[in-house]
Amino acid sequence: MAKPLVSVLMPVYNPHPLYFRQAVESILNQTLPDWELVIVEDPSLQSAAEILREFNDPRIRHLRNPKRTSFREQLNQGLAETRADLIARADGDDICEPDRLEKQVAFMHAHPEVTVLGTQLAIINGDGKLLGYCRYPCDHDSIVAALRLFNPIAHPSVMFRRKAALKAGGISVLSIIPMRTTTYGVGWQSKGLGLPICPKPWCVTAFTLKV
């Protein structure tokens, strides 16, 4: 099987029957067709397999763990299974714009010096109504300065180079109440790798806020 241009990494646990279906459909509807979707599922009351059978797409790889692990372990298990040089993150309730992968892959190919690429984030409710935006700094120096206060990389829309993630020892997760932060470029910077990070002022993913 040929290596895809990009691997989409999606950990799930008790996937919501509507939101998860919408998340997978948003990957299936991408304008760039050369992808694989790697879903890592911990034991759930309603397995993702029930929904994935509806799609029957060979680009979807569903890995089911026999016991509960952790978000970090799911991410790194999936990272080890990915085959593409570029990794896009999405969760089971994130909806990607149809041109998300096309835009991000094109940017990463045009800018080999960039290791981590983030974007702005649209926030929607369970009915798909736009509630607002999460806006992040858009240049490397501003991102580095923001690290003292928060994680300036929106994990639902991040894309990064697989080789860099493996070199840094994988993906780290900080548990911060009331939200969980995934430290992609952030953790890698702290390890002294000096990786260029470049969020763009696009909104390529909608994050579902349960309100």
PDB file of N, CA, C and O in Angstrom, residues 73-138:
ATOM      1  N   GLU A  73      -1.351   8.083  25.720  1.00  0.00           N
ATOM      2  CA  GLU A  73      -0.986   6.781  25.159  1.00  0.00           C
ATOM      3  C   GLU A  73      -1.704   6.525  23.835  1.00  0.00           C
ATOM      4  O   GLU A  73      -1.117   5.966  22.899  1.00  0.00           O
ATOM      5  N   GLN A  74      -2.957   6.940  23.741  1.00  0.00           N
ATOM      6  CA  GLN A  74      -3.679   6.801  22.480  1.00  0.00           C
ATOM      7  C   GLN A  74      -2.990   7.594  21.371  1.00  0.00           C
ATOM      8  O   GLN A  74      -2.824   7.103  20.248  1.00  0.00           O
ATOM      9  N   LEU A  75      -2.609   8.827  21.681  1.00  0.00           N
ATOM     10  CA  LEU A  75      -1.949   9.668  20.679  1.00  0.00           C
ATOM     11  C   LEU A  75      -0.648   9.038  20.202  1.00  0.00           C
ATOM     12  O   LEU A  75      -0.378   8.978  18.998  1.00  0.00           O
ATOM     13  N   ASN A  76       0.150   8.571  21.119  1.00  0.00           N
ATOM     14  CA  ASN A  76       1.450   8.028  20.733  1.00  0.00           C
ATOM     15  C   ASN A  76       1.342   6.642  20.100  1.00  0.00           C
ATOM     16  O   ASN A  76       2.152   6.293  19.235  1.00  0.00           O
ATOM     17  N   GLN A  77       0.343   5.875  20.492  1.00  0.00           N
ATOM     18  CA  GLN A  77       0.083   4.612  19.805  1.00  0.00           C
ATOM     19  C   GLN A  77      -0.298   4.885  18.355  1.00  0.00           C
ATOM     20  O   GLN A  77       0.187   4.236  17.424  1.00  0.00           O
ATOM     21  N   GLY A  78      -1.173   5.867  18.166  1.00  0.00           N
ATOM     22  CA  GLY A  78      -1.572   6.226  16.813  1.00  0.00           C
ATOM     23  C   GLY A  78      -0.428   6.793  16.004  1.00  0.00           C
ATOM     24  O   GLY A  78      -0.268   6.486  14.815  1.00  0.00           O
ATOM     25  N   LEU A  79       0.406   7.625  16.649  1.00  0.00           N
ATOM     26  CA  LEU A  79       1.559   8.197  15.971  1.00  0.00           C
ATOM     27  C   LEU A  79       2.475   7.098  15.442  1.00  0.00           C
ATOM     28  O   LEU A  79       2.974   7.169  14.315  1.00  0.00           O
ATOM     29  N   ALA A  80       2.687   6.065  16.246  1.00  0.00           N
ATOM     30  CA  ALA A  80       3.546   4.953  15.826  1.00  0.00           C
ATOM     31  C   ALA A  80       2.951   4.194  14.645  1.00  0.00           C
ATOM     32  O   ALA A  80       3.693   3.606  13.845  1.00  0.00           O
ATOM     33  N   GLU A  81       1.628   4.211  14.518  1.00  0.00           N
ATOM     34  CA  GLU A  81       0.954   3.477  13.445  1.00  0.00           C
ATOM     35  C   GLU A  81       0.820   4.287  12.157  1.00  0.00           C
ATOM     36  O   GLU A  81       0.547   3.728  11.100  1.00  0.00           O
ATOM     37  N   THR A  82       0.970   5.594  12.233  1.00  0.00           N
ATOM     38  CA  THR A  82       0.804   6.429  11.044  1.00  0.00           C
ATOM     39  C   THR A  82       1.902   6.135  10.025  1.00  0.00           C
ATOM     40  O   THR A  82       3.013   5.738  10.379  1.00  0.00           O
ATOM     41  N   ARG A  83       1.581   6.374   8.753  1.00  0.00           N
ATOM     42  CA  ARG A  83       2.527   6.053   7.684  1.00  0.00           C
ATOM     43  C   ARG A  83       2.996   7.281   6.921  1.00  0.00           C
ATOM     44  O   ARG A  83       3.987   7.216   6.195  1.00  0.00           O
ATOM     45  N   ALA A  84       2.295   8.398   7.052  1.00  0.00           N
ATOM     46  CA  ALA A  84       2.645   9.595   6.287  1.00  0.00           C
ATOM     47  C   ALA A  84       3.720  10.407   7.006  1.00  0.00           C
ATOM     48  O   ALA A  84       3.929  10.265   8.220  1.00  0.00           O
ATOM     49  N   ASP A  85       4.376  11.267   6.259  1.00  0.00           N
ATOM     50  CA  ASP A  85       5.372  12.163   6.847  1.00  0.00           C
ATOM     51  C   ASP A  85       4.720  13.317   7.591  1.00  0.00           C
ATOM     52  O   ASP A  85       5.331  13.914   8.475  1.00  0.00           O
ATOM     53  N   LEU A  86       3.486  13.652   7.203  1.00  0.00           N
ATOM     54  CA  LEU A  86       2.746  14.742   7.841  1.00  0.00           C
ATOM     55  C   LEU A  86       1.585  14.162   8.648  1.00  0.00           C
ATOM     56  O   LEU A  86       0.876  13.272   8.180  1.00  0.00           O
ATOM     57  N   ILE A  87       1.408  14.697   9.862  1.00  0.00           N
ATOM     58  CA  ILE A  87       0.352  14.227  10.750  1.00  0.00           C
ATOM     59  C   ILE A  87      -0.606  15.386  11.017  1.00  0.00           C
ATOM     60  O   ILE A  87      -0.186  16.470  11.432  1.00  0.00           O
ATOM     61  N   ALA A  88      -1.884  15.160  10.780  1.00  0.00           N
ATOM     62  CA  ALA A  88      -2.933  16.124  11.129  1.00  0.00           C
ATOM     63  C   ALA A  88      -3.706  15.568  12.313  1.00  0.00           C
ATOM     64  O   ALA A  88      -4.031  14.382  12.347  1.00  0.00           O
ATOM     65  N   ARG A  89      -4.001  16.425  13.285  1.00  0.00           N
ATOM     66  CA  ARG A  89      -4.761  15.986  14.454  1.00  0.00           C
ATOM     67  C   ARG A  89      -6.221  16.376  14.314  1.00  0.00           C
ATOM     68  O   ARG A  89      -6.564  17.423  13.789  1.00  0.00           O
ATOM     69  N   ALA A  90      -7.073  15.498  14.801  1.00  0.00           N
ATOM     70  CA  ALA A  90      -8.501  15.789  14.903  1.00  0.00           C
ATOM     71  C   ALA A  90      -9.073  14.902  15.989  1.00  0.00           C
ATOM     72  O   ALA A  90      -8.621  13.761  16.168  1.00  0.00           O
ATOM     73  N   ASP A  91     -10.036  15.410  16.713  1.00  0.00           N
ATOM     74  CA  ASP A  91     -10.719  14.602  17.711  1.00  0.00           C
ATOM     75  C   ASP A  91     -12.065  14.144  17.170  1.00  0.00           C
ATOM     76  O   ASP A  91     -12.503  14.575  16.095  1.00  0.00           O
ATOM     77  N   GLY A  92     -12.732  13.306  17.937  1.00  0.00           N
ATOM     78  CA  GLY A  92     -13.965  12.711  17.475  1.00  0.00           C
ATOM     79  C   GLY A  92     -15.162  13.630  17.487  1.00  0.00           C
ATOM     80  O   GLY A  92     -16.278  13.187  17.192  1.00  0.00           O
ATOM     81  N   ASP A  93     -14.951  14.909  17.819  1.00  0.00           N
ATOM     82  CA  ASP A  93     -16.031  15.884  17.729  1.00  0.00           C
ATOM     83  C   ASP A  93     -15.580  17.143  16.984  1.00  0.00           C
ATOM     84  O   ASP A  93     -16.214  18.197  17.091  1.00  0.00           O
ATOM     85  N   ASP A  94     -14.489  17.031  16.237  1.00  0.00           N
ATOM     86  CA  ASP A  94     -13.982  18.152  15.438  1.00  0.00           C
ATOM     87  C   ASP A  94     -14.458  18.006  13.996  1.00  0.00           C
ATOM     88  O   ASP A  94     -14.401  16.917  13.425  1.00  0.00           O
ATOM     89  N   ILE A  95     -14.886  19.102  13.407  1.00  0.00           N
ATOM     90  CA  ILE A  95     -15.334  19.083  12.021  1.00  0.00           C
ATOM     91  C   ILE A  95     -14.336  19.888  11.189  1.00  0.00           C
ATOM     92  O   ILE A  95     -14.155  21.086  11.405  1.00  0.00           O
ATOM     93  N   CYS A  96     -13.696  19.217  10.249  1.00  0.00           N
ATOM     94  CA  CYS A  96     -12.694  19.871   9.397  1.00  0.00           C
ATOM     95  C   CYS A  96     -13.356  20.495   8.185  1.00  0.00           C
ATOM     96  O   CYS A  96     -14.230  19.888   7.552  1.00  0.00           O
ATOM     97  N   GLU A  97     -12.940  21.703   7.844  1.00  0.00           N
ATOM     98  CA  GLU A  97     -13.373  22.313   6.592  1.00  0.00           C
ATOM     99  C   GLU A  97     -12.898  21.435   5.433  1.00  0.00           C
ATOM    100  O   GLU A  97     -11.840  20.785   5.528  1.00  0.00           O
ATOM    101  N   PRO A  98     -13.644  21.391   4.327  1.00  0.00           N
ATOM    102  CA  PRO A  98     -13.301  20.477   3.227  1.00  0.00           C
ATOM    103  C   PRO A  98     -11.893  20.648   2.670  1.00  0.00           C
ATOM    104  O   PRO A  98     -11.297  19.688   2.191  1.00  0.00           O
ATOM    105  N   ASP A  99     -11.338  21.867   2.734  1.00  0.00           N
ATOM    106  CA  ASP A  99     -10.008  22.098   2.169  1.00  0.00           C
ATOM    107  C   ASP A  99      -8.918  22.137   3.229  1.00  0.00           C
ATOM    108  O   ASP A  99      -7.802  22.580   2.958  1.00  0.00           O
ATOM    109  N   ARG A 100      -9.235  21.676   4.441  1.00  0.00           N
ATOM    110  CA  ARG A 100      -8.231  21.729   5.509  1.00  0.00           C
ATOM    111  C   ARG A 100      -6.931  21.036   5.114  1.00  0.00           C
ATOM    112  O   ARG A 100      -5.849  21.632   5.155  1.00  0.00           O
ATOM    113  N   LEU A 101      -7.000  19.762   4.763  1.00  0.00           N
ATOM    114  CA  LEU A 101      -5.783  18.999   4.468  1.00  0.00           C
ATOM    115  C   LEU A 101      -5.074  19.550   3.239  1.00  0.00           C
ATOM    116  O   LEU A 101      -3.841  19.628   3.211  1.00  0.00           O
ATOM    117  N   GLU A 102      -5.824  19.932   2.228  1.00  0.00           N
ATOM    118  CA  GLU A 102      -5.210  20.474   1.015  1.00  0.00           C
ATOM    119  C   GLU A 102      -4.410  21.731   1.330  1.00  0.00           C
ATOM    120  O   GLU A 102      -3.261  21.881   0.892  1.00  0.00           O
ATOM    121  N   LYS A 103      -4.988  22.644   2.105  1.00  0.00           N
ATOM    122  CA  LYS A 103      -4.304  23.886   2.468  1.00  0.00           C
ATOM    123  C   LYS A 103      -3.054  23.613   3.302  1.00  0.00           C
ATOM    124  O   LYS A 103      -1.970  24.153   3.034  1.00  0.00           O
ATOM    125  N   GLN A 104      -3.210  22.786   4.315  1.00  0.00           N
ATOM    126  CA  GLN A 104      -2.099  22.572   5.236  1.00  0.00           C
ATOM    127  C   GLN A 104      -0.964  21.775   4.596  1.00  0.00           C
ATOM    128  O   GLN A 104       0.206  22.076   4.812  1.00  0.00           O
ATOM    129  N   VAL A 105      -1.299  20.755   3.829  1.00  0.00           N
ATOM    130  CA  VAL A 105      -0.257  19.976   3.148  1.00  0.00           C
ATOM    131  C   VAL A 105       0.503  20.855   2.166  1.00  0.00           C
ATOM    132  O   VAL A 105       1.739  20.806   2.090  1.00  0.00           O
ATOM    133  N   ALA A 106      -0.215  21.683   1.407  1.00  0.00           N
ATOM    134  CA  ALA A 106       0.438  22.576   0.448  1.00  0.00           C
ATOM    135  C   ALA A 106       1.394  23.524   1.168  1.00  0.00           C
ATOM    136  O   ALA A 106       2.524  23.771   0.696  1.00  0.00           O
ATOM    137  N   PHE A 107       0.964  24.053   2.318  1.00  0.00           N
ATOM    138  CA  PHE A 107       1.821  24.973   3.064  1.00  0.00           C
ATOM    139  C   PHE A 107       3.069  24.257   3.580  1.00  0.00           C
ATOM    140  O   PHE A 107       4.188  24.777   3.474  1.00  0.00           O
ATOM    141  N   MET A 108       2.908  23.070   4.126  1.00  0.00           N
ATOM    142  CA  MET A 108       4.049  22.341   4.676  1.00  0.00           C
ATOM    143  C   MET A 108       5.027  21.930   3.585  1.00  0.00           C
ATOM    144  O   MET A 108       6.249  21.924   3.800  1.00  0.00           O
ATOM    145  N   HIS A 109       4.521  21.607   2.410  1.00  0.00           N
ATOM    146  CA  HIS A 109       5.414  21.277   1.295  1.00  0.00           C
ATOM    147  C   HIS A 109       6.154  22.514   0.802  1.00  0.00           C
ATOM    148  O   HIS A 109       7.320  22.434   0.402  1.00  0.00           O
ATOM    149  N   ALA A 110       5.484  23.658   0.819  1.00  0.00           N
ATOM    150  CA  ALA A 110       6.103  24.900   0.349  1.00  0.00           C
ATOM    151  C   ALA A 110       7.068  25.484   1.381  1.00  0.00           C
ATOM    152  O   ALA A 110       7.925  26.302   1.027  1.00  0.00           O
ATOM    153  N   HIS A 111       6.940  25.066   2.644  1.00  0.00           N
ATOM    154  CA  HIS A 111       7.776  25.613   3.724  1.00  0.00           C
ATOM    155  C   HIS A 111       8.391  24.468   4.533  1.00  0.00           C
ATOM    156  O   HIS A 111       7.973  24.185   5.663  1.00  0.00           O
ATOM    157  N   PRO A 112       9.397  23.817   3.981  1.00  0.00           N
ATOM    158  CA  PRO A 112      10.005  22.678   4.681  1.00  0.00           C
ATOM    159  C   PRO A 112      10.664  23.058   5.999  1.00  0.00           C
ATOM    160  O   PRO A 112      10.956  22.168   6.817  1.00  0.00           O
ATOM    161  N   GLU A 113      10.896  24.352   6.211  1.00  0.00           N
ATOM    162  CA  GLU A 113      11.514  24.782   7.464  1.00  0.00           C
ATOM    163  C   GLU A 113      10.520  24.778   8.625  1.00  0.00           C
ATOM    164  O   GLU A 113      10.916  24.842   9.797  1.00  0.00           O
ATOM    165  N   VAL A 114       9.228  24.715   8.327  1.00  0.00           N
ATOM    166  CA  VAL A 114       8.188  24.731   9.360  1.00  0.00           C
ATOM    167  C   VAL A 114       7.905  23.299   9.816  1.00  0.00           C
ATOM    168  O   VAL A 114       7.702  22.406   8.997  1.00  0.00           O
ATOM    169  N   THR A 115       7.906  23.108  11.119  1.00  0.00           N
ATOM    170  CA  THR A 115       7.689  21.778  11.690  1.00  0.00           C
ATOM    171  C   THR A 115       6.271  21.598  12.210  1.00  0.00           C
ATOM    172  O   THR A 115       5.697  20.525  12.105  1.00  0.00           O
ATOM    173  N   VAL A 116       5.719  22.648  12.804  1.00  0.00           N
ATOM    174  CA  VAL A 116       4.375  22.593  13.387  1.00  0.00           C
ATOM    175  C   VAL A 116       3.537  23.715  12.791  1.00  0.00           C
ATOM    176  O   VAL A 116       3.952  24.870  12.791  1.00  0.00           O
ATOM    177  N   LEU A 117       2.362  23.366  12.291  1.00  0.00           N
ATOM    178  CA  LEU A 117       1.473  24.347  11.667  1.00  0.00           C
ATOM    179  C   LEU A 117       0.125  24.309  12.361  1.00  0.00           C
ATOM    180  O   LEU A 117      -0.538  23.272  12.402  1.00  0.00           O
ATOM    181  N   GLY A 118      -0.275  25.432  12.936  1.00  0.00           N
ATOM    182  CA  GLY A 118      -1.592  25.550  13.550  1.00  0.00           C
ATOM    183  C   GLY A 118      -2.422  26.570  12.806  1.00  0.00           C
ATOM    184  O   GLY A 118      -1.965  27.188  11.837  1.00  0.00           O
ATOM    185  N   THR A 119      -3.648  26.757  13.232  1.00  0.00           N
ATOM    186  CA  THR A 119      -4.538  27.740  12.612  1.00  0.00           C
ATOM    187  C   THR A 119      -5.424  28.343  13.692  1.00  0.00           C
ATOM    188  O   THR A 119      -5.353  27.986  14.862  1.00  0.00           O
ATOM    189  N   GLN A 120      -6.286  29.253  13.282  1.00  0.00           N
ATOM    190  CA  GLN A 120      -7.346  29.735  14.153  1.00  0.00           C
ATOM    191  C   GLN A 120      -8.415  28.643  14.257  1.00  0.00           C
ATOM    192  O   GLN A 120      -8.401  27.667  13.504  1.00  0.00           O
ATOM    193  N   LEU A 121      -9.345  28.816  15.173  1.00  0.00           N
ATOM    194  CA  LEU A 121     -10.314  27.764  15.451  1.00  0.00           C
ATOM    195  C   LEU A 121     -11.711  28.362  15.556  1.00  0.00           C
ATOM    196  O   LEU A 121     -11.923  29.352  16.261  1.00  0.00           O
ATOM    197  N   ALA A 122     -12.660  27.776  14.832  1.00  0.00           N
ATOM    198  CA  ALA A 122     -14.064  28.162  14.963  1.00  0.00           C
ATOM    199  C   ALA A 122     -14.714  27.310  16.049  1.00  0.00           C
ATOM    200  O   ALA A 122     -14.440  26.111  16.150  1.00  0.00           O
ATOM    201  N   ILE A 123     -15.563  27.915  16.848  1.00  0.00           N
ATOM    202  CA  ILE A 123     -16.268  27.208  17.923  1.00  0.00           C
ATOM    203  C   ILE A 123     -17.745  27.129  17.545  1.00  0.00           C
ATOM    204  O   ILE A 123     -18.379  28.139  17.246  1.00  0.00           O
ATOM    205  N   ILE A 124     -18.292  25.909  17.548  1.00  0.00           N
ATOM    206  CA  ILE A 124     -19.700  25.718  17.224  1.00  0.00           C
ATOM    207  C   ILE A 124     -20.381  24.975  18.371  1.00  0.00           C
ATOM    208  O   ILE A 124     -19.718  24.353  19.203  1.00  0.00           O
ATOM    209  N   ASN A 125     -21.718  25.057  18.409  1.00  0.00           N
ATOM    210  CA  ASN A 125     -22.438  24.274  19.404  1.00  0.00           C
ATOM    211  C   ASN A 125     -22.867  22.941  18.802  1.00  0.00           C
ATOM    212  O   ASN A 125     -22.525  22.617  17.659  1.00  0.00           O
ATOM    213  N   GLY A 126     -23.610  22.152  19.548  1.00  0.00           N
ATOM    214  CA  GLY A 126     -23.990  20.830  19.086  1.00  0.00           C
ATOM    215  C   GLY A 126     -24.871  20.830  17.853  1.00  0.00           C
ATOM    216  O   GLY A 126     -24.986  19.810  17.164  1.00  0.00           O
ATOM    217  N   ASP A 127     -25.498  21.977  17.572  1.00  0.00           N
ATOM    218  CA  ASP A 127     -26.333  22.102  16.377  1.00  0.00           C
ATOM    219  C   ASP A 127     -25.573  22.655  15.180  1.00  0.00           C
ATOM    220  O   ASP A 127     -26.163  22.891  14.122  1.00  0.00           O
ATOM    221  N   GLY A 128     -24.277  22.889  15.348  1.00  0.00           N
ATOM    222  CA  GLY A 128     -23.471  23.426  14.262  1.00  0.00           C
ATOM    223  C   GLY A 128     -23.512  24.934  14.142  1.00  0.00           C
ATOM    224  O   GLY A 128     -22.967  25.496  13.190  1.00  0.00           O
ATOM    225  N   LYS A 129     -24.113  25.626  15.123  1.00  0.00           N
ATOM    226  CA  LYS A 129     -24.188  27.093  15.078  1.00  0.00           C
ATOM    227  C   LYS A 129     -22.864  27.693  15.512  1.00  0.00           C
ATOM    228  O   LYS A 129     -22.284  27.291  16.526  1.00  0.00           O
ATOM    229  N   LEU A 130     -22.371  28.657  14.735  1.00  0.00           N
ATOM    230  CA  LEU A 130     -21.109  29.318  15.063  1.00  0.00           C
ATOM    231  C   LEU A 130     -21.267  30.181  16.300  1.00  0.00           C
ATOM    232  O   LEU A 130     -22.138  31.053  16.366  1.00  0.00           O
ATOM    233  N   LEU A 131     -20.419  29.927  17.303  1.00  0.00           N
ATOM    234  CA  LEU A 131     -20.445  30.691  18.539  1.00  0.00           C
ATOM    235  C   LEU A 131     -19.360  31.758  18.583  1.00  0.00           C
ATOM    236  O   LEU A 131     -19.483  32.749  19.294  1.00  0.00           O
ATOM    237  N   GLY A 132     -18.290  31.547  17.845  1.00  0.00           N
ATOM    238  CA  GLY A 132     -17.185  32.506  17.860  1.00  0.00           C
ATOM    239  C   GLY A 132     -15.904  31.840  17.401  1.00  0.00           C
ATOM    240  O   GLY A 132     -15.929  30.760  16.788  1.00  0.00           O
ATOM    241  N   TYR A 133     -14.784  32.473  17.713  1.00  0.00           N
ATOM    242  CA  TYR A 133     -13.496  31.987  17.256  1.00  0.00           C
ATOM    243  C   TYR A 133     -12.485  31.999  18.396  1.00  0.00           C
ATOM    244  O   TYR A 133     -12.539  32.854  19.280  1.00  0.00           O
ATOM    245  N   CYS A 134     -11.570  31.059  18.379  1.00  0.00           N
ATOM    246  CA  CYS A 134     -10.365  31.117  19.202  1.00  0.00           C
ATOM    247  C   CYS A 134      -9.243  31.595  18.302  1.00  0.00           C
ATOM    248  O   CYS A 134      -8.941  30.944  17.298  1.00  0.00           O
ATOM    249  N   ARG A 135      -8.660  32.704  18.652  1.00  0.00           N
ATOM    250  CA  ARG A 135      -7.613  33.286  17.812  1.00  0.00           C
ATOM    251  C   ARG A 135      -6.261  33.137  18.499  1.00  0.00           C
ATOM    252  O   ARG A 135      -6.130  33.372  19.701  1.00  0.00           O
ATOM    253  N   TYR A 136      -5.267  32.768  17.711  1.00  0.00           N
ATOM    254  CA  TYR A 136      -3.939  32.464  18.224  1.00  0.00           C
ATOM    255  C   TYR A 136      -2.904  33.338  17.531  1.00  0.00           C
ATOM    256  O   TYR A 136      -3.123  33.815  16.411  1.00  0.00           O
ATOM    257  N   PRO A 137      -1.744  33.557  18.171  1.00  0.00           N
ATOM    258  CA  PRO A 137      -0.681  34.329  17.519  1.00  0.00           C
ATOM    259  C   PRO A 137      -0.233  33.656  16.228  1.00  0.00           C
ATOM    260  O   PRO A 137      -0.265  32.428  16.115  1.00  0.00           O
ATOM    261  N   CYS A 138       0.193  34.477  15.262  1.00  0.00           N
ATOM    262  CA  CYS A 138       0.451  33.961  13.912  1.00  0.00           C
ATOM    263  C   CYS A 138       1.893  34.085  13.452  1.00  0.00           C
ATOM    264  O   CYS A 138       2.172  33.911  12.269  1.00  0.00           O
TER     265      CYS A 138
END
